[in-house]
PDB file of C-alpha atoms in Angstrom:
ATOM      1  CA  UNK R   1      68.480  -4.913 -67.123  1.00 80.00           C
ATOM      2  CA  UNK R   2      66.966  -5.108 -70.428  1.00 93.00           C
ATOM      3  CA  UNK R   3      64.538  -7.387 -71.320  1.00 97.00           C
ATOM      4  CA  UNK R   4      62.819  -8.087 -75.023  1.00 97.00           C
ATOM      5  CA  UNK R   5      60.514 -10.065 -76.946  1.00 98.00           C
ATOM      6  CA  UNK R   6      59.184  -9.896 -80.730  1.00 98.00           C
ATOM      7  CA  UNK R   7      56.157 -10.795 -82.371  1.00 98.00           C
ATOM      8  CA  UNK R   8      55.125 -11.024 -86.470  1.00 98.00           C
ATOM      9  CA  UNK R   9      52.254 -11.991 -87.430  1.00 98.00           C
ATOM     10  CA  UNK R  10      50.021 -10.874 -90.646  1.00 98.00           C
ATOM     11  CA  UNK R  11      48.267  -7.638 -91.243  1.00 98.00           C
ATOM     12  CA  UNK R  12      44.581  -9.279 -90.237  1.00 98.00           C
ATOM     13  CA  UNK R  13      42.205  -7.282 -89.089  1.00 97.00           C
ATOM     14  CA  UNK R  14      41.631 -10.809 -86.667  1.00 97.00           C
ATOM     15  CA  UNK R  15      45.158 -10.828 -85.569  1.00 98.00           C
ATOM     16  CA  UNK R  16      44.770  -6.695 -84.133  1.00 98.00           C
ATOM     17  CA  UNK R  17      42.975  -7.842 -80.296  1.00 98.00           C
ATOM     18  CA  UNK R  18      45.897 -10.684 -80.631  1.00 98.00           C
ATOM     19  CA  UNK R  19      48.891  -8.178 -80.954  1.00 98.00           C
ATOM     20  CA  UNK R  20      46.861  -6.412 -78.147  1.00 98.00           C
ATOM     21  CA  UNK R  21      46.721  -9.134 -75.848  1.00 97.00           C
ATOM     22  CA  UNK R  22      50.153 -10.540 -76.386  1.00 98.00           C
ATOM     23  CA  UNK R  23      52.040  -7.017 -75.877  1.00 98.00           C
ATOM     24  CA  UNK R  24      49.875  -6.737 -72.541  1.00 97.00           C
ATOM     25  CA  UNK R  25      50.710  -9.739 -71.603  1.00 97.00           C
ATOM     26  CA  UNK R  26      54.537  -9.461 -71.539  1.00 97.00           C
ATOM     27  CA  UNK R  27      54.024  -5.810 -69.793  1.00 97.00           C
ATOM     28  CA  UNK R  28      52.118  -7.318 -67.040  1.00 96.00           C
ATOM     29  CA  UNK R  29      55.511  -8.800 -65.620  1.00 95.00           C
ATOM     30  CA  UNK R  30      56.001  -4.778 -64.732  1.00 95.00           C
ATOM     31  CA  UNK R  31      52.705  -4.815 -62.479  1.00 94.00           C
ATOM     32  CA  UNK R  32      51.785  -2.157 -63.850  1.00 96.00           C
ATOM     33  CA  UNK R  33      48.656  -0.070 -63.407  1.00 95.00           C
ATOM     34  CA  UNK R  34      45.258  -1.227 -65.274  1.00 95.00           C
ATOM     35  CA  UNK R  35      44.833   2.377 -66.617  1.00 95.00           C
ATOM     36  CA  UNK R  36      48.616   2.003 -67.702  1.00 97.00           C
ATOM     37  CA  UNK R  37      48.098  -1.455 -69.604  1.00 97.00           C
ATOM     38  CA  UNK R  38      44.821  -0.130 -71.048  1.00 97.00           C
ATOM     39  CA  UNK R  39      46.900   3.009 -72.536  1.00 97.00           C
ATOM     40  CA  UNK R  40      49.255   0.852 -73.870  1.00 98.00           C
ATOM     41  CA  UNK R  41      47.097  -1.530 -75.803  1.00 98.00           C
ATOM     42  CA  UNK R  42      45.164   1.489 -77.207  1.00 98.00           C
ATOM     43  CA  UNK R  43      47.983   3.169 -78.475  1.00 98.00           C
ATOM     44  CA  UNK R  44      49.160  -0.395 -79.658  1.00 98.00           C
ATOM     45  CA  UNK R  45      45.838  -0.795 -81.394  1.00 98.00           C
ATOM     46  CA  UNK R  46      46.042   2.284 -83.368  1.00 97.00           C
ATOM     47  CA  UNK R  47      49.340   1.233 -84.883  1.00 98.00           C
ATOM     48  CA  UNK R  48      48.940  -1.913 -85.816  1.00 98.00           C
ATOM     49  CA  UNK R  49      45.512  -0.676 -87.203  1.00 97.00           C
ATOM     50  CA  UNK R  50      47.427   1.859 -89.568  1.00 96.00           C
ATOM     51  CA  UNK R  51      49.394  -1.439 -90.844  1.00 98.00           C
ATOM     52  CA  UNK R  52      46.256  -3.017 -91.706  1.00 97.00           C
ATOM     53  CA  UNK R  53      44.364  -0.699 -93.256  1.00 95.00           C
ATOM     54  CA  UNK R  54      47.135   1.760 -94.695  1.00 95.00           C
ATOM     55  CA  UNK R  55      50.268   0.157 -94.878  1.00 97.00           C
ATOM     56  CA  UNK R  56      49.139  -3.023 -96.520  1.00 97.00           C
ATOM     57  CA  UNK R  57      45.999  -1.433 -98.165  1.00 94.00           C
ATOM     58  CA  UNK R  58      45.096  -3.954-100.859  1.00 90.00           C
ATOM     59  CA  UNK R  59      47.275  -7.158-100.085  1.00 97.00           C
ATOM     60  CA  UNK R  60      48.784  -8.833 -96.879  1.00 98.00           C
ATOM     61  CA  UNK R  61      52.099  -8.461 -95.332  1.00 98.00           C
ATOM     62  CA  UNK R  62      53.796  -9.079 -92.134  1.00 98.00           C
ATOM     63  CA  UNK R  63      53.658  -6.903 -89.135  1.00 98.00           C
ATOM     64  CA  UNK R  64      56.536  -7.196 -86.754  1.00 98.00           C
ATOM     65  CA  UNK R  65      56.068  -5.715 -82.641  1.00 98.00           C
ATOM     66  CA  UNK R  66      59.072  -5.452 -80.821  1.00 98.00           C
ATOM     67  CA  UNK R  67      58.918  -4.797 -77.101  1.00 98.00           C
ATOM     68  CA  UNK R  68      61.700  -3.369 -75.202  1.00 98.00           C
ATOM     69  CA  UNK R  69      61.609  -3.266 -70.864  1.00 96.00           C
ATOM     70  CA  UNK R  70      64.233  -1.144 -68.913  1.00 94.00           C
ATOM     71  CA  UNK R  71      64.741  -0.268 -65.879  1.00 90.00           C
ATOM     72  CA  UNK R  72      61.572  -2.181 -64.411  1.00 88.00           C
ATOM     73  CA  UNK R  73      59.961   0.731 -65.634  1.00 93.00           C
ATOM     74  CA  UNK R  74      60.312   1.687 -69.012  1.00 96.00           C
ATOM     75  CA  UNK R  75      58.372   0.030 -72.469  1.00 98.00           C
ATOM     76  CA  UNK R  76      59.610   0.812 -75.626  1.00 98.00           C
ATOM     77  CA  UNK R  77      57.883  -0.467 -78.545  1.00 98.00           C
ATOM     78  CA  UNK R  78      58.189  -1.059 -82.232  1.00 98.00           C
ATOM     79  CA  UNK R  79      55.391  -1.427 -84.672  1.00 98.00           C
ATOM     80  CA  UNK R  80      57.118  -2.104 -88.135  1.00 98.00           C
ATOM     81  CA  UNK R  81      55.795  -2.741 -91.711  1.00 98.00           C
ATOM     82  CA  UNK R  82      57.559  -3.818 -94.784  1.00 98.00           C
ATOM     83  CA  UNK R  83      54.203  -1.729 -96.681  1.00 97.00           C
ATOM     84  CA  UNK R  84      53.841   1.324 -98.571  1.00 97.00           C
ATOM     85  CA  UNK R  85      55.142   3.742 -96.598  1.00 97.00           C
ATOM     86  CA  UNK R  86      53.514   7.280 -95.989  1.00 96.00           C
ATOM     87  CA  UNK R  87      54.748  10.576 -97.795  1.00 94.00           C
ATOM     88  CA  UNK R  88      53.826  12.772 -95.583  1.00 94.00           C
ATOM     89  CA  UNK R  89      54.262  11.888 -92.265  1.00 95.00           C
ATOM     90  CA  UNK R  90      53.604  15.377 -90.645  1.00 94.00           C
ATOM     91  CA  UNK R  91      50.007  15.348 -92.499  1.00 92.00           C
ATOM     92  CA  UNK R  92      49.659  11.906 -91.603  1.00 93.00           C
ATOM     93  CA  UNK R  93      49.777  12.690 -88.146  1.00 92.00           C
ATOM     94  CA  UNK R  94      47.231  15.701 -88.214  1.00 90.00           C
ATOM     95  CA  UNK R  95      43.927  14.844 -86.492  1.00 86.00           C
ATOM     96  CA  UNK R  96      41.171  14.257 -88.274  1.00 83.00           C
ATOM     97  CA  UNK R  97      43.619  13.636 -91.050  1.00 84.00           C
ATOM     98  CA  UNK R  98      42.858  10.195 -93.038  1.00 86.00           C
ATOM     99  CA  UNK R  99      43.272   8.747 -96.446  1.00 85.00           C
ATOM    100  CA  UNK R 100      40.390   6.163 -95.911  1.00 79.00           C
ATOM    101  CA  UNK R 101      37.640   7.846 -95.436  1.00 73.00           C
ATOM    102  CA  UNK R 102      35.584   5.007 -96.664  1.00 71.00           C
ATOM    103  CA  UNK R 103      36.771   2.800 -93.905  1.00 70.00           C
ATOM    104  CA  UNK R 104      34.979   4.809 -91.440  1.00 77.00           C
ATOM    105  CA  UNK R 105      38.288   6.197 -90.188  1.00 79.00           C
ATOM    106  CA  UNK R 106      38.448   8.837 -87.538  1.00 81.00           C
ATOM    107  CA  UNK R 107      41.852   9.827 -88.284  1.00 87.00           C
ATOM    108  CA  UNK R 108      42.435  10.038 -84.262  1.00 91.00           C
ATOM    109  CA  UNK R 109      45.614   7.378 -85.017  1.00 94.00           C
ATOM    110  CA  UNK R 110      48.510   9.022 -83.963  1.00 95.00           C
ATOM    111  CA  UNK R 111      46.400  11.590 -81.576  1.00 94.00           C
ATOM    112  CA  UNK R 112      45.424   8.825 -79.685  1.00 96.00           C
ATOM    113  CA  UNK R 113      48.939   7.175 -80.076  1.00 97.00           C
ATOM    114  CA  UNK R 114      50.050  10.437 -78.256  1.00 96.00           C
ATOM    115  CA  UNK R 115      47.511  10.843 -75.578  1.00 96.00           C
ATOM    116  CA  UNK R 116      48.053   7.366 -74.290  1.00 97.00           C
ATOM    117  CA  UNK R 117      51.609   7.214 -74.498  1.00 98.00           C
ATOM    118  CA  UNK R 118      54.992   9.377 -73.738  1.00 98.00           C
ATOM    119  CA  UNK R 119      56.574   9.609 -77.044  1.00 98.00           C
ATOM    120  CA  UNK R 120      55.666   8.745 -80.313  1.00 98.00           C
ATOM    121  CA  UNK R 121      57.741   8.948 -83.616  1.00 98.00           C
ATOM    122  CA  UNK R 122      57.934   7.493 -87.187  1.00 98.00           C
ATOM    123  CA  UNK R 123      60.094   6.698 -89.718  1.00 97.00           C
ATOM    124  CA  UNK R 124      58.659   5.967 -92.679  1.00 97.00           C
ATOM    125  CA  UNK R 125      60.049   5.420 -96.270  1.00 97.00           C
ATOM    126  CA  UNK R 126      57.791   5.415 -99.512  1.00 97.00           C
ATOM    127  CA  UNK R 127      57.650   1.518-101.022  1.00 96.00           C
ATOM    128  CA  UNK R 128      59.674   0.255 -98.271  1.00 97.00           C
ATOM    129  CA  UNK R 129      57.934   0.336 -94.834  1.00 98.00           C
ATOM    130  CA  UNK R 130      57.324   2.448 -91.514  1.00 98.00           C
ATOM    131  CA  UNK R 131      58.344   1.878 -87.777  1.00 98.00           C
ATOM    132  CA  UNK R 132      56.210   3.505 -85.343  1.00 98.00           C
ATOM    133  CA  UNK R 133      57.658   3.469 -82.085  1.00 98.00           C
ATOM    134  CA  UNK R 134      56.062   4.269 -79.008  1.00 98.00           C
ATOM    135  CA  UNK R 135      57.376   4.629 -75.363  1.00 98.00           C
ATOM    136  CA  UNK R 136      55.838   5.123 -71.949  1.00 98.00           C
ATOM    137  CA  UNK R 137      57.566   5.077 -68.875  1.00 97.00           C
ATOM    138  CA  UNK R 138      55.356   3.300 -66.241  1.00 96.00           C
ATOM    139  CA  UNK R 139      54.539   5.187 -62.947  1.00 92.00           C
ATOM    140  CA  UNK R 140      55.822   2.092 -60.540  1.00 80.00           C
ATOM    141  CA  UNK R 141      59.002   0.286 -60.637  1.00 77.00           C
ATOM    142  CA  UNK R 142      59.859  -3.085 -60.687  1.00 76.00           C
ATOM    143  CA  UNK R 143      63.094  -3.855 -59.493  1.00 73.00           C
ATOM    144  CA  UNK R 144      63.018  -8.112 -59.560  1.00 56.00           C
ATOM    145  CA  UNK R 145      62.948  -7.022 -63.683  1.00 46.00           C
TER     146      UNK R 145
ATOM    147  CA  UNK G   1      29.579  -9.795 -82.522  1.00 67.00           C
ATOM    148  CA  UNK G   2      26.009  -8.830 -83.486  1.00 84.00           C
ATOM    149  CA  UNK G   3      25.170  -5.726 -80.259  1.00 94.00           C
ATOM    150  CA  UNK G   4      21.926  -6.352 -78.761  1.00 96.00           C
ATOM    151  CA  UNK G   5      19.345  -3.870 -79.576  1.00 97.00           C
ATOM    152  CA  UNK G   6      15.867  -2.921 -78.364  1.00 97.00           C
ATOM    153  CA  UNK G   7      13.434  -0.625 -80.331  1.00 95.00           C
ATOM    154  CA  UNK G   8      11.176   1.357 -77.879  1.00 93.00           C
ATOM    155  CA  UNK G   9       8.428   3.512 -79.365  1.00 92.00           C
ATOM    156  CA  UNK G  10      10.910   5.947 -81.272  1.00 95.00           C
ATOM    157  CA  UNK G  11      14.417   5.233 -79.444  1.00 96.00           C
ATOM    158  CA  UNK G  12      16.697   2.291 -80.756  1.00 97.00           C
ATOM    159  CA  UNK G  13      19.072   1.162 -78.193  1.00 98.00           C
ATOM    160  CA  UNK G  14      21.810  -0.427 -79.015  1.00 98.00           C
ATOM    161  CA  UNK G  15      23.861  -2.530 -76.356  1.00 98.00           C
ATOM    162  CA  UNK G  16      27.942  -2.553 -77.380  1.00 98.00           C
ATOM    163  CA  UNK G  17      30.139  -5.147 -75.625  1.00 97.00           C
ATOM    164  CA  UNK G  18      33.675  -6.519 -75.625  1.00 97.00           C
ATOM    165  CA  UNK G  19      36.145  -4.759 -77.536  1.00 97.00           C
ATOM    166  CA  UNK G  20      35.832  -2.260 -80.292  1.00 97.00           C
ATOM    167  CA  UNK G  21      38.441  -2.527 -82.808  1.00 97.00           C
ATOM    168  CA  UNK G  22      38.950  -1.693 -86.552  1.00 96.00           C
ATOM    169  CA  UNK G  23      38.081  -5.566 -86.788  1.00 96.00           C
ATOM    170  CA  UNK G  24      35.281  -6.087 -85.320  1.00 95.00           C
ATOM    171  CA  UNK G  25      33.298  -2.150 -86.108  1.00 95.00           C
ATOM    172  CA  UNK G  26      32.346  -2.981 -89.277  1.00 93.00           C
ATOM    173  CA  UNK G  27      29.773  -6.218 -88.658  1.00 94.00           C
ATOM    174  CA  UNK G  28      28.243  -3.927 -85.449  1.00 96.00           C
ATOM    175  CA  UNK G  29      28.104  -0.634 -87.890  1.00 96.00           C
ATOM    176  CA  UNK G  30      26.266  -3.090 -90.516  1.00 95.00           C
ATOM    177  CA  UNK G  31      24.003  -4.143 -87.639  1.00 96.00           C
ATOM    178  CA  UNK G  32      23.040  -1.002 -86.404  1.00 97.00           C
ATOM    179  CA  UNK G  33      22.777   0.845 -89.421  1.00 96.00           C
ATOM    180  CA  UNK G  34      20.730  -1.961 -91.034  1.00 96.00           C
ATOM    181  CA  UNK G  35      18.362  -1.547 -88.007  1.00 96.00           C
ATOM    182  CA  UNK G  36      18.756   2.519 -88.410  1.00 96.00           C
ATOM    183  CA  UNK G  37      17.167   1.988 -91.949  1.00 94.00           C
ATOM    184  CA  UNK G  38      14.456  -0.022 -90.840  1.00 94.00           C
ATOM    185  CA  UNK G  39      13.224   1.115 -87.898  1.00 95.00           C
ATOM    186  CA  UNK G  40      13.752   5.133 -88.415  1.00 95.00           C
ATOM    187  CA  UNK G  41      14.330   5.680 -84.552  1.00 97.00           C
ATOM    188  CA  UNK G  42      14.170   9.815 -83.887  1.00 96.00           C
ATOM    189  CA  UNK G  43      16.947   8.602 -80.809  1.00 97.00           C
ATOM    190  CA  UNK G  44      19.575   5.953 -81.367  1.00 97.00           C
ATOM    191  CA  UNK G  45      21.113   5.205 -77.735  1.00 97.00           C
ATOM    192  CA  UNK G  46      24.298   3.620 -77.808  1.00 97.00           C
ATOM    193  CA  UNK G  47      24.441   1.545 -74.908  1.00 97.00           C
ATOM    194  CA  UNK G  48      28.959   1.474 -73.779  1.00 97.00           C
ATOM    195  CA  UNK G  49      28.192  -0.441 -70.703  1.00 96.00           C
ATOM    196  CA  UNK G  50      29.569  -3.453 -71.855  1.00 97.00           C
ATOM    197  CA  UNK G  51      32.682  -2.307 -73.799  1.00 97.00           C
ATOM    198  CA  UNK G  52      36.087  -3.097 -72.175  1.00 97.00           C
ATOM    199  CA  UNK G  53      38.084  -1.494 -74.987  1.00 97.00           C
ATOM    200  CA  UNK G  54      38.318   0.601 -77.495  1.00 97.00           C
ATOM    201  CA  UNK G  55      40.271   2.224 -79.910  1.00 96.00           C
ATOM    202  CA  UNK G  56      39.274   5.548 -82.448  1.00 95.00           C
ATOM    203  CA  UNK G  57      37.228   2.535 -83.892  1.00 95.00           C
ATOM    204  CA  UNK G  58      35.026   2.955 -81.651  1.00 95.00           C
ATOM    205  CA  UNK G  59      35.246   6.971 -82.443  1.00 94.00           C
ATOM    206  CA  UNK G  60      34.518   5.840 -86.078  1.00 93.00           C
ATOM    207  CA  UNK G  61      31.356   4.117 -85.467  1.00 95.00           C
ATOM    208  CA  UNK G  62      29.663   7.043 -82.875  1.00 95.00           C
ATOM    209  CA  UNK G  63      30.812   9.712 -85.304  1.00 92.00           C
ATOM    210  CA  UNK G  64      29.293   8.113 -88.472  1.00 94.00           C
ATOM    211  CA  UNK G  65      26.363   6.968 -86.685  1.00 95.00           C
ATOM    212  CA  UNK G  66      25.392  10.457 -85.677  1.00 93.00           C
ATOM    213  CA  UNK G  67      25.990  11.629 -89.392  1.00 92.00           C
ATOM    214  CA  UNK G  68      23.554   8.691 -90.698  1.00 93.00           C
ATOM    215  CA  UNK G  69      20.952   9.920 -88.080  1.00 95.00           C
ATOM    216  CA  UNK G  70      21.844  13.532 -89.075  1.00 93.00           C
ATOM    217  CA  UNK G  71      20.024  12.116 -92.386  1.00 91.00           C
ATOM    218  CA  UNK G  72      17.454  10.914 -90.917  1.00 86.00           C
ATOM    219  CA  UNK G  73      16.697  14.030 -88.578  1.00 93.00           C
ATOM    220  CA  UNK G  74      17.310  11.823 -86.005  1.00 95.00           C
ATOM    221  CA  UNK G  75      19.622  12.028 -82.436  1.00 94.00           C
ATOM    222  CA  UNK G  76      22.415  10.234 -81.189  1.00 95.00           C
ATOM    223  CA  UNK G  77      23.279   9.508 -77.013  1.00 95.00           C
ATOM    224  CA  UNK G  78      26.479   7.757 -76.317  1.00 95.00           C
ATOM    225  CA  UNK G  79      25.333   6.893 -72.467  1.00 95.00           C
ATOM    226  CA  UNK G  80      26.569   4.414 -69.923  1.00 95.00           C
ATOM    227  CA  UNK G  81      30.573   5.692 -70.651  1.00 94.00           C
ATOM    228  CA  UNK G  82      32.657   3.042 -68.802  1.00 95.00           C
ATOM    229  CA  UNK G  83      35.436   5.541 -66.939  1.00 94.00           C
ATOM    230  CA  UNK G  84      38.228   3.921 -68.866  1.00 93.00           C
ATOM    231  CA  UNK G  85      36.817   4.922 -72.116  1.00 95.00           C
ATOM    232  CA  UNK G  86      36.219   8.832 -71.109  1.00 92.00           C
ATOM    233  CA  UNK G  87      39.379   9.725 -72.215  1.00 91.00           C
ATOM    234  CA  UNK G  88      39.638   8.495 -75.293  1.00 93.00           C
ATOM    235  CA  UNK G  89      36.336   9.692 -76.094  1.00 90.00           C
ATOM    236  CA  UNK G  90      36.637  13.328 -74.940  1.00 86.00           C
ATOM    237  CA  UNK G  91      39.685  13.014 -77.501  1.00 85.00           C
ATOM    238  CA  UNK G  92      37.625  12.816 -79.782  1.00 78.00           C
ATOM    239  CA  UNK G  93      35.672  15.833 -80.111  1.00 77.00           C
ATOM    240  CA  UNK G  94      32.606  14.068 -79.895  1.00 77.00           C
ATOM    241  CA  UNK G  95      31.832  16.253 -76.856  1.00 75.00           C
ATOM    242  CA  UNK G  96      31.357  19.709 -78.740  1.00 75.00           C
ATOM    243  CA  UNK G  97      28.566  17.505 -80.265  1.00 78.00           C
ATOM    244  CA  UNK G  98      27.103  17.473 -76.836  1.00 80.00           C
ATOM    245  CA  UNK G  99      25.597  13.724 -77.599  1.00 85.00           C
ATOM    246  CA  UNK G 100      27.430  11.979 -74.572  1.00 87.00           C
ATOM    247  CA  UNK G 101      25.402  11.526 -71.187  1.00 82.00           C
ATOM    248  CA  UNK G 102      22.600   9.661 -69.493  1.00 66.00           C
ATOM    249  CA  UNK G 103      19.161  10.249 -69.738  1.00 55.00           C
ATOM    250  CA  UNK G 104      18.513  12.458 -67.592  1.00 52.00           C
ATOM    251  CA  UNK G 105      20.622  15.560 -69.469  1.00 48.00           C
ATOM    252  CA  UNK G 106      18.614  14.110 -72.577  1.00 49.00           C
ATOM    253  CA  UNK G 107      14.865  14.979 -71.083  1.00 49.00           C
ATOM    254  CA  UNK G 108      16.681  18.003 -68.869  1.00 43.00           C
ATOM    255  CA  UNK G 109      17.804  19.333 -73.084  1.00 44.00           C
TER     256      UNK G 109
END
């Protein structure tokens, strides 16, 4: 049984504990475990963060989360941007790696994107957008989906 | 969110709580630093006992605290580390630094 919802909102900086909260809050419905949901709205956090302060660098644009649940177990989601688009994906994703500096980046995005969750790729063209999309299969099961 | 702080002879502590996002960082690195510049601690204690999340924001703001302090010839201890935020900090390299524990590794240095 598959089970889905979608958010879009705009690329504030106010609206990044709101995608947080609102993702979480549809996963709860998997019980799952409070290290699990706190691993998921990290990871979450770091992408939409890359929207905001990458993706729509100097204007604002819509962010769109879609979340996916399978098998009572399984969360699939996708973090997409209609922004610029990165060139480099591979050096993107380097640690340490980041192009604003002046923000007081880390450049930890996608490391911790990776840490927290299962899988992480991207798909990014230049001028037209990128879809990050993260999956983590949850340790218990729900079977009433 | 303004963090509470306390200056105590030469240590500044600084008390972080809630969540520590790319949104909210900036006004708490504003505070601290503007209280870095004024008071001149030698130790700047940054207090995580009250955090319930954080992203590599919150990596952002240890890691460019310690360089401003650097400047200063000053220290940095990242101490009361909820257990859910270990992880992510470890990440983070900041442990080669050797700047997260309690007090008692500080006065045991």
């Amino acid at each position: 049984m598959l089970n889905e919802m979608k958010l879009s909102f705009d690329s504030r900086s106010s609206n990044e504990a709101f995608a947080r909260s609102a993702t979480a809050a549809f996963i709860t419905q998997l019980d799952p475990t409070i290290g699990e949901l706190n691993d998921i709205r990290t990871a979450l956090s770091e992408a939409v963060t890359n929207c905001v302060v990458h993706a729509y660098r100097d204007t604002i644009g819509k962010i769109s989360i879609t979340v996916t649940i399978e098998d009572g177990s399984l969360v699939t989601i996708r973090i997409r941007d209609k922004g610029c688009g990165i060139a480099d994906v591979k050096q993107a994703m380097e640690p340490l790696y980041t192009s604003a500096p002046e923000e007081e980046r880390a450049g930890l995005g996608f490391a911790v994107m990776q840490s927290f969750t299962d899988k992480v790729s991207v798909r990014s063209t230049v001028g037209k957008g990128t879809t990050v999309t993260l999956v983590k299969r949850l340790s218990r099961r729900v079977s009433n989906g | 969110m303004q963090p509470r702080m306390v200056m105590d002879e030469n240590k500044l502590t600084v008390y972080l709580t809630g969540e520590i996002d790319h949104h909210n960082a900036r006004s708490i690195r504003e505070a601290i630093d503007c209280s870095i510049q004024s008071n001149k601690p030698s130790l700047l204690r940054l207090d995580f006992s009250g955090v319930t999340f954080m992203d590599s924001s919150g990596i952002g703001l240890v890691m460019g605290r310690y360089r401003m302090m650097s400047l200063y010839g000053g220290r940095v201890r990242v101490v009361e580390l909820p257990e859910s935020l270990e992880r992510i900090m470890k990440l983070s390299g900041l442990g080669a630094l050797n700047i997260i524990g309690s007090e008692v590794h500080e006065y045991a240095e």
